[in-house]
């Protein structure tokens, strides 16, 4: 069934189907501030979404899935990304004096550091899990070998 569009806008159910989630999840993400709040509702009371908002939702879901982060951690990642986008816009201006450019770059560096710390923390957790699973696997293999019949005269 094609998405119901009004101009370039999409209804919540269509957006949910496009990105593989539910309208309830989208509303919840809006409540948490992970997605921009709904502007005034259109006639009929339906919230309509722009392509930019759909892309934002895709990125939220990709980060959540990829990193396995909590919604609070996701909020931190996205806030840093938005702040960096604003800094990039300021840095693109040609009339920014070198001292202000240095300040903006320093702010961007701080946001990147926060994002990297969260990703490094998640990676460390995944590495610990990988080590645990490898140890368990080795233990299970050892127990299987112990159960295998030994040739006559072979020492265990």
CSV table of C-alpha atoms in Angstrom, one decimal:
chain,number,residue,atom,x,y,z
A,1,UNK,CA,0.0,0.0,0.0
A,2,UNK,CA,1.6,3.3,-1.0
A,3,UNK,CA,2.3,5.9,1.7
A,4,UNK,CA,-0.4,8.5,2.1
A,5,UNK,CA,1.2,11.8,1.4
A,6,UNK,CA,-0.1,15.4,1.7
A,7,UNK,CA,2.3,17.4,-0.4
A,8,UNK,CA,5.8,16.1,0.6
A,9,UNK,CA,4.5,15.1,4.1
A,10,UNK,CA,3.8,11.6,5.4
A,11,UNK,CA,1.5,10.4,8.1
A,12,UNK,CA,2.9,8.6,11.2
A,13,UNK,CA,1.6,5.1,10.2
A,14,UNK,CA,3.3,5.4,6.8
A,15,UNK,CA,6.5,6.7,8.4
A,16,UNK,CA,6.5,3.8,10.9
A,17,UNK,CA,6.1,1.2,8.1
A,18,UNK,CA,8.9,2.9,6.0
A,19,UNK,CA,11.4,2.7,8.9
A,20,UNK,CA,10.3,-0.5,10.5
A,21,UNK,CA,8.9,0.7,13.8
A,22,UNK,CA,5.5,1.6,15.3
A,23,UNK,CA,3.6,4.9,15.6
A,24,UNK,CA,3.8,4.4,19.4
A,25,UNK,CA,7.7,4.3,19.3
A,26,UNK,CA,7.8,7.4,17.1
A,27,UNK,CA,5.5,9.3,19.5
A,28,UNK,CA,7.7,8.1,22.4
A,29,UNK,CA,10.8,9.3,20.7
A,30,UNK,CA,9.1,12.7,20.2
A,31,UNK,CA,8.2,12.9,23.9
A,32,UNK,CA,11.9,12.2,24.8
A,33,UNK,CA,13.1,14.8,22.4
A,34,UNK,CA,14.9,12.4,20.1
A,35,UNK,CA,12.7,13.7,17.3
A,36,UNK,CA,11.6,17.2,16.9
A,37,UNK,CA,8.2,17.9,18.5
A,38,UNK,CA,5.2,17.9,16.3
A,39,UNK,CA,4.5,21.4,14.9
A,40,UNK,CA,0.8,22.3,14.7
A,41,UNK,CA,-1.3,19.4,13.5
A,42,UNK,CA,-2.9,19.6,10.1
A,43,UNK,CA,-6.6,19.4,9.5
A,44,UNK,CA,-7.9,16.1,10.7
A,45,UNK,CA,-5.5,16.1,13.7
A,46,UNK,CA,-2.8,14.0,12.0
A,47,UNK,CA,0.9,14.6,12.6
A,48,UNK,CA,2.6,14.9,9.3
A,49,UNK,CA,6.4,14.3,8.8
A,50,UNK,CA,8.8,15.8,6.5
A,51,UNK,CA,11.5,13.8,4.6
A,52,UNK,CA,14.1,15.4,7.0
A,53,UNK,CA,12.2,14.1,10.0
A,54,UNK,CA,12.0,10.6,8.5
A,55,UNK,CA,15.8,10.6,7.9
A,56,UNK,CA,16.3,11.8,11.5
A,57,UNK,CA,14.2,8.8,12.7
A,58,UNK,CA,16.2,6.4,10.5
A,59,UNK,CA,19.4,7.7,12.1
A,60,UNK,CA,18.0,7.4,15.6
A,61,UNK,CA,17.0,3.8,15.0
A,62,UNK,CA,20.3,3.0,13.2
A,63,UNK,CA,22.4,4.3,16.2
A,64,UNK,CA,20.2,2.6,18.7
A,65,UNK,CA,20.5,-0.7,16.9
A,66,UNK,CA,24.1,-0.4,16.0
A,67,UNK,CA,25.3,0.7,19.4
A,68,UNK,CA,22.7,-0.9,21.6
A,69,UNK,CA,22.7,2.3,23.7
A,70,UNK,CA,20.0,3.4,26.1
A,71,UNK,CA,17.7,6.1,25.1
A,72,UNK,CA,19.5,8.5,27.4
A,73,UNK,CA,22.8,7.7,25.7
A,74,UNK,CA,21.2,8.0,22.4
A,75,UNK,CA,19.9,11.4,23.4
A,76,UNK,CA,23.5,12.5,24.3
A,77,UNK,CA,24.8,11.2,21.0
A,78,UNK,CA,22.2,13.1,19.0
A,79,UNK,CA,22.5,16.3,21.0
A,80,UNK,CA,26.2,16.3,20.3
A,81,UNK,CA,25.6,15.7,16.6
A,82,UNK,CA,23.1,18.5,16.4
A,83,UNK,CA,25.5,20.9,18.2
A,84,UNK,CA,28.3,19.9,15.8
A,85,UNK,CA,25.9,20.6,12.8
A,86,UNK,CA,25.3,24.1,14.2
A,87,UNK,CA,29.0,24.6,14.6
A,88,UNK,CA,29.7,23.4,11.1
A,89,UNK,CA,27.2,26.0,9.8
A,90,UNK,CA,29.0,28.7,11.6
A,91,UNK,CA,32.4,27.5,10.4
A,92,UNK,CA,31.3,27.6,6.8
A,93,UNK,CA,30.8,31.3,7.0
A,94,UNK,CA,33.7,33.2,5.6
A,95,UNK,CA,33.5,36.2,8.0
A,96,UNK,CA,34.4,34.2,11.1
A,97,UNK,CA,37.6,35.5,12.5
A,98,UNK,CA,40.4,33.1,13.4
A,99,UNK,CA,39.9,33.3,17.2
A,100,UNK,CA,36.2,32.5,16.9
A,101,UNK,CA,37.0,29.7,14.4
A,102,UNK,CA,39.4,28.3,17.0
A,103,UNK,CA,36.6,28.4,19.7
A,104,UNK,CA,34.1,26.8,17.4
A,105,UNK,CA,36.5,24.0,16.5
A,106,UNK,CA,37.3,23.5,20.2
A,107,UNK,CA,33.5,23.1,20.9
A,108,UNK,CA,33.2,20.6,18.1
A,109,UNK,CA,36.2,18.7,19.5
A,110,UNK,CA,34.4,18.5,22.9
A,111,UNK,CA,31.3,17.1,21.3
A,112,UNK,CA,33.3,14.6,19.3
A,113,UNK,CA,35.1,13.5,22.5
A,114,UNK,CA,31.8,12.9,24.2
A,115,UNK,CA,30.5,10.8,21.3
A,116,UNK,CA,33.7,8.8,21.1
A,117,UNK,CA,33.7,8.1,24.8
A,118,UNK,CA,30.2,6.6,24.5
A,119,UNK,CA,31.2,4.5,21.5
A,120,UNK,CA,34.4,3.4,23.2
A,121,UNK,CA,32.5,2.4,26.3
A,122,UNK,CA,30.0,0.4,24.3
A,123,UNK,CA,32.9,-1.3,22.4
A,124,UNK,CA,34.6,-2.2,25.7
A,125,UNK,CA,31.3,-3.8,26.9
A,126,UNK,CA,31.1,-5.8,23.6
A,127,UNK,CA,34.7,-6.9,23.9
A,128,UNK,CA,34.0,-8.1,27.5
A,129,UNK,CA,31.0,-10.0,26.2
A,130,UNK,CA,33.1,-11.5,23.4
A,131,UNK,CA,35.8,-12.7,25.8
A,132,UNK,CA,33.1,-14.2,28.1
A,133,UNK,CA,31.6,-16.1,25.2
A,134,UNK,CA,35.0,-17.3,24.0
A,135,UNK,CA,35.8,-18.6,27.5
A,136,UNK,CA,32.4,-20.4,27.7
A,137,UNK,CA,32.9,-21.8,24.3
A,138,UNK,CA,36.4,-23.2,25.2
A,139,UNK,CA,34.9,-24.7,28.4
A,140,UNK,CA,32.1,-26.4,26.5
A,141,UNK,CA,34.6,-27.8,23.9
A,142,UNK,CA,36.8,-29.1,26.7
A,143,UNK,CA,33.9,-30.8,28.3
A,144,UNK,CA,32.9,-32.4,24.9
A,145,UNK,CA,36.5,-33.7,24.5
A,146,UNK,CA,36.4,-35.1,28.0
A,147,UNK,CA,33.3,-37.1,27.0
A,148,UNK,CA,34.8,-38.4,23.8
A,149,UNK,CA,35.9,-42.0,24.2
A,150,UNK,CA,39.7,-42.4,24.5
A,151,UNK,CA,41.7,-45.0,22.6
A,152,UNK,CA,42.8,-48.0,24.7
A,153,UNK,CA,46.0,-47.2,26.6
A,154,UNK,CA,45.7,-43.4,26.1
A,155,UNK,CA,46.0,-41.3,29.2
A,156,UNK,CA,43.5,-38.6,29.8
